[in-house]
Short mmCIF file of C-alpha atoms in Angstrom, two decimals:
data_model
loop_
_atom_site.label_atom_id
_atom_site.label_comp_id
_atom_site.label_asym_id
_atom_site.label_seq_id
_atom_site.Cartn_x
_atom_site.Cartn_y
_atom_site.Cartn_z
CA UNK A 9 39.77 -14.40 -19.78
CA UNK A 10 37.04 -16.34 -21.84
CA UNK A 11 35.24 -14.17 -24.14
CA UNK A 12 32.26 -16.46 -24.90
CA UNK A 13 30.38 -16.96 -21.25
CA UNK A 14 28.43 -20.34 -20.90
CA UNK A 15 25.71 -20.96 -17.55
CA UNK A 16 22.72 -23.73 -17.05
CA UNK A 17 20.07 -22.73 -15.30
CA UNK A 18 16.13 -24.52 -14.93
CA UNK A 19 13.72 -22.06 -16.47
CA UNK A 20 11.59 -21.03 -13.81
CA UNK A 21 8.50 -20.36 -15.99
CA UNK A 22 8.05 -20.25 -19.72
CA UNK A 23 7.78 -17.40 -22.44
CA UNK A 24 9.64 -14.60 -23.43
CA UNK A 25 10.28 -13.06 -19.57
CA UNK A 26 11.29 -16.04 -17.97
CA UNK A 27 14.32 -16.75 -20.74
CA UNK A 28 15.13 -13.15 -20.43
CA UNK A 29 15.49 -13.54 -16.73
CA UNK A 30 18.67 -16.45 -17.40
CA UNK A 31 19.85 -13.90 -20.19
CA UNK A 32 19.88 -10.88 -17.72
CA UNK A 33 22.04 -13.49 -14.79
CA UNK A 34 24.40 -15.13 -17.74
CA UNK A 35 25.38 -11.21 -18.83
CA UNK A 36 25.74 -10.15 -14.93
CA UNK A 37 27.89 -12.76 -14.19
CA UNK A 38 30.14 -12.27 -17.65
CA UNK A 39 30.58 -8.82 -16.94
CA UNK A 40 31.75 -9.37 -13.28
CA UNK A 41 34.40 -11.70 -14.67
CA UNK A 42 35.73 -8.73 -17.16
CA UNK A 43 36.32 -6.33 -14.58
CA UNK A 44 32.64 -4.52 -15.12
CA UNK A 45 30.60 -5.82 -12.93
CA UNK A 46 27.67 -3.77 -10.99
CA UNK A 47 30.03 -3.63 -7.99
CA UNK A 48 32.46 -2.61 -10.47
CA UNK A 49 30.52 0.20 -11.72
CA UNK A 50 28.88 1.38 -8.51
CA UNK A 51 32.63 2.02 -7.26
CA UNK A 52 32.42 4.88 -9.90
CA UNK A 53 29.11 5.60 -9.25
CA UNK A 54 28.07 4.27 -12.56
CA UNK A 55 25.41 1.19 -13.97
CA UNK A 56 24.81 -0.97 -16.68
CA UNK A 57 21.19 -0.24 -18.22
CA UNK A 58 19.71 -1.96 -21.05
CA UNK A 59 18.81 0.12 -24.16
CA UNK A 60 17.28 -2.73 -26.15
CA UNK A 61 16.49 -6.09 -26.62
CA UNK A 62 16.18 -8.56 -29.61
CA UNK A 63 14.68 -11.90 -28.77
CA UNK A 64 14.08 -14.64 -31.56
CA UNK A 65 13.10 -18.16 -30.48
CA UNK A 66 12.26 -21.67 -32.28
CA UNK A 67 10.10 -22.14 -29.51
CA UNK A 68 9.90 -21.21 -26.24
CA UNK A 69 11.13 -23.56 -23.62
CA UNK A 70 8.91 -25.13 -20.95
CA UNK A 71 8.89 -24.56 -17.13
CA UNK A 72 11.97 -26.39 -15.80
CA UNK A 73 13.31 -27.28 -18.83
CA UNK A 74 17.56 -27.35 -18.19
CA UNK A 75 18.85 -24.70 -20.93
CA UNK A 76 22.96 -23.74 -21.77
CA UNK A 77 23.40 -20.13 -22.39
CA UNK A 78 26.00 -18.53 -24.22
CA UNK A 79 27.14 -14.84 -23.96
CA UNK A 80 29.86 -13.12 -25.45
CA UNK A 81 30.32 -8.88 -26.21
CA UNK A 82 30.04 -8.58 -29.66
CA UNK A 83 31.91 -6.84 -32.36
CA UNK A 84 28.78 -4.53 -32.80
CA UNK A 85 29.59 -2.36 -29.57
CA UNK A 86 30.97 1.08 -30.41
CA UNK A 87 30.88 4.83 -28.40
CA UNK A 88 28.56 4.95 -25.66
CA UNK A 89 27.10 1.50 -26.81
CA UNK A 90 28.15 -2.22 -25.74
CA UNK A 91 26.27 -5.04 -27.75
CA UNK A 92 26.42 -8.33 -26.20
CA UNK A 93 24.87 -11.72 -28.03
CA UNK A 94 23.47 -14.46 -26.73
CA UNK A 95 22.66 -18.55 -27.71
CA UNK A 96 20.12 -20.82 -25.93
CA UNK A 97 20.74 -24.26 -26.37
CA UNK A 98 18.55 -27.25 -25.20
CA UNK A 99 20.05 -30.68 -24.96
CA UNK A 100 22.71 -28.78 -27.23
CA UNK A 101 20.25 -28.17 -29.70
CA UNK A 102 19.70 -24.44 -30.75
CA UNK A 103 16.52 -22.80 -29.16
CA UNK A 104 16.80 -19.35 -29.11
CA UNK A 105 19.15 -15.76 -29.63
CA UNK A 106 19.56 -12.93 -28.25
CA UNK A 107 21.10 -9.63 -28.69
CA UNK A 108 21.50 -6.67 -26.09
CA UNK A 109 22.45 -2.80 -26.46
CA UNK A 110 23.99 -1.41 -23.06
CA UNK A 111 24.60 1.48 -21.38
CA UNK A 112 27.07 2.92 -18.84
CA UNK A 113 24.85 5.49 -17.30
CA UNK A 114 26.24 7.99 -14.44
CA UNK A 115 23.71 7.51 -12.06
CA UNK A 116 24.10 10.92 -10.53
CA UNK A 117 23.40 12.76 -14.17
CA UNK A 118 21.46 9.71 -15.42
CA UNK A 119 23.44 10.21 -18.63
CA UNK A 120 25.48 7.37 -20.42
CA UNK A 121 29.14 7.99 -20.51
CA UNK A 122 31.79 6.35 -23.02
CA UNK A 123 32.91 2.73 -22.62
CA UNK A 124 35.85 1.70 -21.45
CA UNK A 125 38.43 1.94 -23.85
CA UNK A 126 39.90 -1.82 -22.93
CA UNK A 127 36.26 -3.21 -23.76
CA UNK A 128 35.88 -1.53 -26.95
CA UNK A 129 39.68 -3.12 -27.88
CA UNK A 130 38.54 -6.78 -26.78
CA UNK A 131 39.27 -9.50 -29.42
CA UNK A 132 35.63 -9.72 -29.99
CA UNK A 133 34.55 -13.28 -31.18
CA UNK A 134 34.22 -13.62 -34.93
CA UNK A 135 30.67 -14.62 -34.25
CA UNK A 136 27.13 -12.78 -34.38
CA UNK A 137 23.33 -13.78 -34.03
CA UNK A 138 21.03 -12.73 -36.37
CA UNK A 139 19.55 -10.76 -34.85
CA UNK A 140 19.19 -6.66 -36.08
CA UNK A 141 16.57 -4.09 -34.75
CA UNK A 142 14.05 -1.86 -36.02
CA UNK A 143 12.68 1.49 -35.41
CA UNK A 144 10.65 1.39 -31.89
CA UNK A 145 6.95 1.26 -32.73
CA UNK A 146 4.41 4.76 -32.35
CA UNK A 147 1.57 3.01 -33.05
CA UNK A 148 -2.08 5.18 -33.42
CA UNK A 149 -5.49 5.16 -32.81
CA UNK A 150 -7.26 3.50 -30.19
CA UNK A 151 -5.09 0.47 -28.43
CA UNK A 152 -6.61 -2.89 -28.17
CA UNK A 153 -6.36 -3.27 -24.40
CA UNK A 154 -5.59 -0.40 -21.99
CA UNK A 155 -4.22 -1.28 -18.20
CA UNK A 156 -2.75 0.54 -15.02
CA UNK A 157 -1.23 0.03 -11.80
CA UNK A 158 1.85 1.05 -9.73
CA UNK A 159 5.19 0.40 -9.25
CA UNK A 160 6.02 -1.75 -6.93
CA UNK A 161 8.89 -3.10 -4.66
CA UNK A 162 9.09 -6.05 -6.53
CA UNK A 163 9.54 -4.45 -9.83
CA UNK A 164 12.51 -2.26 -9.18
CA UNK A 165 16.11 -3.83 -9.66
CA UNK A 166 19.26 -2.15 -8.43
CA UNK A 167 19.23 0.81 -9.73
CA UNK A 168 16.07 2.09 -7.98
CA UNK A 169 14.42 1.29 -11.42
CA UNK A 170 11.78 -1.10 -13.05
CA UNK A 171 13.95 -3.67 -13.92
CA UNK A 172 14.11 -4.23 -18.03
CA UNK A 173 12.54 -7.98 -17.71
CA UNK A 174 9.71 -6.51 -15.41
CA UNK A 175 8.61 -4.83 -18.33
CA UNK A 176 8.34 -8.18 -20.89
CA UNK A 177 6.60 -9.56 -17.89
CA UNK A 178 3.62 -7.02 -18.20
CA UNK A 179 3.49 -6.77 -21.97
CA UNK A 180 3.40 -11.20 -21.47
CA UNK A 181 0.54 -10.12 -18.55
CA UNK A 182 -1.69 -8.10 -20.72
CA UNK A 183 -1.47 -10.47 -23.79
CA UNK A 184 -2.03 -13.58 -21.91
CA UNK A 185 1.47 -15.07 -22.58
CA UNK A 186 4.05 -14.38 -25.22
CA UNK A 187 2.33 -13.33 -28.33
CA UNK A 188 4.81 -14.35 -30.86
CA UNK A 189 8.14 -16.55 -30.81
CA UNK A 190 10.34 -12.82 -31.69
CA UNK A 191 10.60 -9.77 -29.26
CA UNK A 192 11.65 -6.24 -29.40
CA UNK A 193 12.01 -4.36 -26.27
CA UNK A 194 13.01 -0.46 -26.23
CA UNK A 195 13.47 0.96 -22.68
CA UNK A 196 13.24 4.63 -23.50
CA UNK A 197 12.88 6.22 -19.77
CA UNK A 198 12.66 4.93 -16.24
CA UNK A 199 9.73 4.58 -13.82
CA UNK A 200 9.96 4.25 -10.30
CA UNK A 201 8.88 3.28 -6.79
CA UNK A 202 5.17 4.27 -6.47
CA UNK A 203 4.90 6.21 -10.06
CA UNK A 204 1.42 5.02 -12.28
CA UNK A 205 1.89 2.71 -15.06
CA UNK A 206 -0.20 3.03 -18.16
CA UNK A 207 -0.03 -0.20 -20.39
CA UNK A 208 -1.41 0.55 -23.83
CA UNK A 209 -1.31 -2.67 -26.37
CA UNK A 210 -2.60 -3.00 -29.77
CA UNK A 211 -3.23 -5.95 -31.76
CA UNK A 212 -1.99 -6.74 -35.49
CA UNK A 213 -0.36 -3.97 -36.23
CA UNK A 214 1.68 -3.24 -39.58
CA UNK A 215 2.63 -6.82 -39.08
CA UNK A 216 3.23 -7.42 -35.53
CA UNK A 217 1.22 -9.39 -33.48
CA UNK A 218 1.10 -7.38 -30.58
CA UNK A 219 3.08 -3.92 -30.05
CA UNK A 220 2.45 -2.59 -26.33
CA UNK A 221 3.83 0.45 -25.44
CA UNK A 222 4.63 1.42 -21.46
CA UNK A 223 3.89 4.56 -19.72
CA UNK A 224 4.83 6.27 -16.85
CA UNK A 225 2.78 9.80 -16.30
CA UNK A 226 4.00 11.75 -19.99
CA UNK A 227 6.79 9.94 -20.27
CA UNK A 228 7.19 6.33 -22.82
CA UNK A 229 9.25 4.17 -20.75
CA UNK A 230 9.45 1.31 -23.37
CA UNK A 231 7.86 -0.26 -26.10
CA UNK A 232 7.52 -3.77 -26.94
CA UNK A 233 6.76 -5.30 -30.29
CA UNK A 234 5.98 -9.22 -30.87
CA UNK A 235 5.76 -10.73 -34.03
CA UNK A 236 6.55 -14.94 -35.30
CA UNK A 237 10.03 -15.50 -35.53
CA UNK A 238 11.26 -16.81 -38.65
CA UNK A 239 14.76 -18.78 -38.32
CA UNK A 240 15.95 -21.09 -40.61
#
């Protein structure tokens, strides 16, 4: 059982979303081959759902450009909460890392449950990105920009939900493309078939480029904040 996960893939379009979108398949597919899959989990009536994402990129790759990912579960997982890491190569030249906090959510309760004890006893790779997080972002006053629409079909993933990358994809929308090389993505709550987005972004704020926080009715169901990676 390899512990360190490699795919190519074409990226379909560039920016932030489309690179999450070979990150999301290369972590599927890893997961499948460890014995937690989403069939896996659906068995048990549970699901994978993402918690939070760290993106940091040299650049971002074009449209079509042929990219290696690498994925492994990192040493960082612990209790309810699996950390996987990710590198992007191009021509086997670093582009771009990633790291990923998951959940196993019962999807009856829509509560997260404990990992499997065999994947918190893996012999995690001696290996980590640099990648760390920061406190999600409650920014104030008036935003810069202010959107809404609905959810629709095409933003919903498996678990009846909008998918994580659906998210980056409107916060990429509203900005008019990535607005910085690093990304932080909280998914706090879940919208759903039909419910009203609300899209609030502000500009330049306590250092980040962008921060854009996502709303469903009263409830925050993520917050994004963008800012110019710095990786040496």
């Amino acid at each position: 059982m390899a512990l360190i996960h490699s795919i190519r893939a074409r990226l379909e379009r560039p920016g932030a979303a489309g690179l999450c979108r070979l990150l999301e398949a290369a972590a599927g597919e890893h997961a499948a081959l460890l014995g937690v899959g989403i069939g896996d989990l659906r068995r048990e009536g549970r699901a994978w759902m993402l918690a939070r994402l760290g993106l940091r990129a040299r650049r971002w790759p074009e449209a079509g450009e042929e990219l290696e990912i690498l994925t492994w579960p990192s040493r960082r997982s612990a209790g309810a909460r699996a950390w996987r890491e990710f590198e992007v190569l191009s021509g086997g030249a670093p582009v771009a890392e990633a790291a990923t906090v998951w959940l196993i959510v019962d999807l009856e309760r829509r509560r997260p449950v404990r990992l499997p004890q065999f994947l918190l006893e893996l012999p995690f790779p001696a290996r980590d990105t640099g990648v760390e997080f920061t406190d999600a972002p409650a920014p104030g006053g008036a935003p810069s920009l202010a959107a809404q629409w609905r959810v629709q079909p095409a933003h919903l993933d498996v678990n009846d939900h909008v998918n994580n990358v659906t998210y980056i994809e409107w916060g990429e929308q509203e900005a008019g493309g990535a607005p910085g090389t690093a990304l932080q993505a909280d998914y706090l709550g879940e919208a759903r078939l039909g419910d009203p987005i609300l899209c609030l972004s502000w500009s330049q704020w306590e250092g980040r480029r962008w921060v854009q926080v996502i709303l469903s009715g009263d409830r925050t169901c993520a917050a994004l904040q963008w800012w110019q990676a710095d990786i040496r």
